[in-house]
CSV table of C-alpha atoms in Angstrom, one decimal:
chain,number,residue,atom,x,y,z
A,1,MET,CA,20.4,-8.9,29.6
A,2,GLU,CA,21.0,-5.7,27.4
A,3,ASP,CA,20.5,-2.5,28.9
A,4,SER,CA,18.1,-1.4,25.8
A,5,ALA,CA,15.6,-4.4,26.5
A,6,PRO,CA,12.6,-3.4,27.7
A,7,LEU,CA,12.2,-2.9,31.9
A,8,ILE,CA,9.1,-4.4,33.6
A,9,LEU,CA,8.4,-3.8,37.1
A,10,LEU,CA,6.9,-6.9,38.8
A,11,ILE,CA,5.2,-6.3,42.2
A,12,GLU,CA,4.4,-9.9,43.8
A,13,ASP,CA,4.5,-10.5,47.1
A,14,GLU,CA,4.5,-14.4,46.8
A,15,GLU,CA,8.1,-15.4,46.3
A,16,ASP,CA,7.6,-18.2,44.1
A,17,ILE,CA,5.6,-16.7,41.8
A,18,ARG,CA,7.6,-13.5,41.3
A,19,ASP,CA,10.7,-15.7,40.6
A,20,ALA,CA,9.2,-17.9,38.2
A,21,VAL,CA,7.3,-14.8,36.3
A,22,ALA,CA,10.9,-12.8,36.6
A,23,THR,CA,12.7,-15.8,35.1
A,24,LEU,CA,10.3,-16.4,32.1
A,25,LEU,CA,10.3,-12.7,31.2
A,26,GLU,CA,13.9,-12.4,31.5
A,27,MET,CA,14.1,-15.5,29.3
A,28,GLU,CA,11.7,-14.0,26.8
A,29,GLY,CA,14.3,-10.8,26.3
A,30,TYR,CA,12.8,-8.4,29.2
A,31,ARG,CA,14.9,-7.0,32.1
A,32,VAL,CA,12.8,-7.3,35.1
A,33,ALA,CA,12.5,-5.4,38.5
A,34,GLN,CA,10.9,-6.9,41.2
A,35,CYS,CA,9.1,-5.4,44.0
A,36,ILE,CA,7.3,-7.2,47.1
A,37,HIS,CA,4.4,-5.1,47.9
A,38,GLY,CA,3.0,-1.5,46.8
A,39,GLN,CA,5.2,0.5,49.2
A,40,ASP,CA,8.2,-1.3,48.0
A,41,ALA,CA,7.3,-0.5,44.4
A,42,TRP,CA,6.5,3.2,45.1
A,43,ASN,CA,9.9,3.5,46.9
A,44,TRP,CA,11.7,1.6,43.8
A,45,LEU,CA,10.0,4.1,41.2
A,46,GLN,CA,11.2,7.1,43.1
A,47,SER,CA,14.9,6.6,42.2
A,48,HIS,CA,14.5,4.2,39.0
A,49,PRO,CA,13.6,4.8,35.3
A,50,ARG,CA,10.1,4.5,34.4
A,51,PRO,CA,9.2,0.7,33.3
A,52,GLY,CA,7.9,0.0,30.0
A,53,LEU,CA,5.0,-2.0,31.6
A,54,VAL,CA,3.9,-2.9,35.4
A,55,LEU,CA,2.7,-6.4,36.4
A,56,MET,CA,1.1,-6.2,39.6
A,57,ASP,CA,-0.7,-8.4,42.4
A,58,LEU,CA,-3.5,-6.9,43.6
A,59,MET,CA,-3.6,-8.7,47.4
A,60,MET,CA,-0.6,-7.9,49.0
A,61,PRO,CA,0.8,-7.0,52.4
A,62,VAL,CA,2.1,-3.0,53.6
A,63,MET,CA,0.0,-1.3,50.3
A,64,ASP,CA,-1.9,-3.5,48.6
A,65,GLY,CA,-2.4,-3.2,44.6
A,66,GLN,CA,-5.7,-1.4,44.6
A,67,ALA,CA,-3.9,1.4,46.9
A,68,LEU,CA,-1.0,1.6,44.7
A,69,LEU,CA,-3.1,2.1,41.6
A,70,ALA,CA,-5.1,5.1,43.3
A,71,ARG,CA,-1.9,6.4,44.3
A,72,LEU,CA,-0.2,6.1,40.7
A,73,SER,CA,-3.0,7.7,39.7
A,74,GLN,CA,-3.4,10.7,42.0
A,75,GLU,CA,0.2,11.4,41.3
A,76,ARG,CA,0.1,10.7,37.5
A,77,MET,CA,3.3,8.8,38.0
A,78,LEU,CA,3.1,6.3,35.3
A,79,GLU,CA,0.8,8.2,32.9
A,80,GLY,CA,1.0,6.1,29.5
A,81,VAL,CA,2.4,3.0,30.9
A,82,PRO,CA,0.3,-0.1,30.8
A,83,ILE,CA,-0.6,-1.8,34.4
A,84,ILE,CA,-1.4,-5.5,34.1
A,85,VAL,CA,-3.2,-7.0,37.1
A,86,LEU,CA,-2.1,-10.6,37.9
A,87,SER,CA,-4.7,-11.5,40.6
A,88,GLY,CA,-6.6,-14.3,42.0
A,89,SER,CA,-9.3,-11.8,43.0
A,90,PRO,CA,-12.1,-11.3,40.5
A,91,PHE,CA,-12.3,-7.6,41.1
A,92,HIS,CA,-10.5,-5.8,37.7
A,93,PRO,CA,-9.5,-2.4,39.3
A,94,PRO,CA,-9.6,0.8,37.3
A,95,GLY,CA,-6.4,2.1,36.2
A,96,ALA,CA,-5.5,-1.4,35.0
A,97,ALA,CA,-5.0,-1.9,31.3
A,98,ALA,CA,-5.6,-5.5,31.6
A,99,TYR,CA,-6.5,-8.1,34.1
A,100,LEU,CA,-5.5,-11.9,34.1
A,101,ARG,CA,-6.7,-14.4,36.8
A,102,LYS,CA,-4.5,-16.5,38.5
A,103,PRO,CA,-3.5,-19.2,38.2
A,104,VAL,CA,-2.2,-17.9,34.8
A,105,SER,CA,-1.0,-19.6,31.9
A,106,VAL,CA,2.6,-18.9,30.4
A,107,ALA,CA,0.9,-18.3,27.2
A,108,SER,CA,-2.0,-15.9,28.3
A,109,LEU,CA,0.7,-14.0,30.6
A,110,MET,CA,3.3,-13.8,27.1
A,111,GLU,CA,0.3,-12.8,24.8
A,112,VAL,CA,-0.5,-9.7,26.9
A,113,VAL,CA,2.9,-8.7,27.8
A,114,ARG,CA,3.7,-8.7,24.2
A,115,ARG,CA,0.6,-6.9,23.4
A,116,PHE,CA,1.7,-3.9,25.0
A,117,LEU,CA,5.4,-4.2,25.4
A,118,PRO,CA,7.1,-6.1,22.4
A,119,SER,CA,10.9,-7.2,23.5
A,120,SER,CA,13.9,-5.9,22.1
A,121,GLU,CA,14.1,-9.6,20.6
A,122,GLU,CA,11.1,-9.2,18.8
A,123,GLY,CA,10.5,-7.9,15.1
A,124,PRO,CA,7.5,-7.9,12.8
A,125,GLU,CA,8.0,-11.6,12.7
A,126,GLY,CA,7.6,-12.4,16.3
A,127,PRO,CA,10.5,-13.3,18.6
A,128,HIS,CA,14.0,-14.6,17.1
A,129,THR,CA,15.1,-18.1,17.7
A,130,SER,CA,18.4,-19.4,17.5
C-alpha cells in the first residue's frame, strides 16, 4: 500500500466486522487505521496524521460513538473530515456526514466511501483494473 493512499480511520469493536471492512478498503486502495472503541480512537488521533475519512460504529464499550462525536465536535479536532456512521442503531447522530445501517452491503459502503474520499487508484473514470 502506498503512503500516498488516502487514510481511513475505522472504529469498530466487533473484530470480524473490523477485519472485513479493513480488508475491503485496503483492496480498494485505501490505508486503514483500526481502533476498537472511541477512547482508542481519541488516543490514536493525538499522535497520528489526520485521516481523510472516519468510519465508525455507535455502540462500543469504553467510549461509544456518540460520545466520541461530541468530543470531536467540542475539540474541533476533525473539522472538514467526513465521518460515516456504520451502526445497527437506527439513531442518526449529529456530526455524521452519512449513516449506513448494519448489515450494510459492500456496494453501499463503497459508494458512500468513494463519494467522500476517492482512492488513490481512481481517476475520473473510476478505479483502475488490471
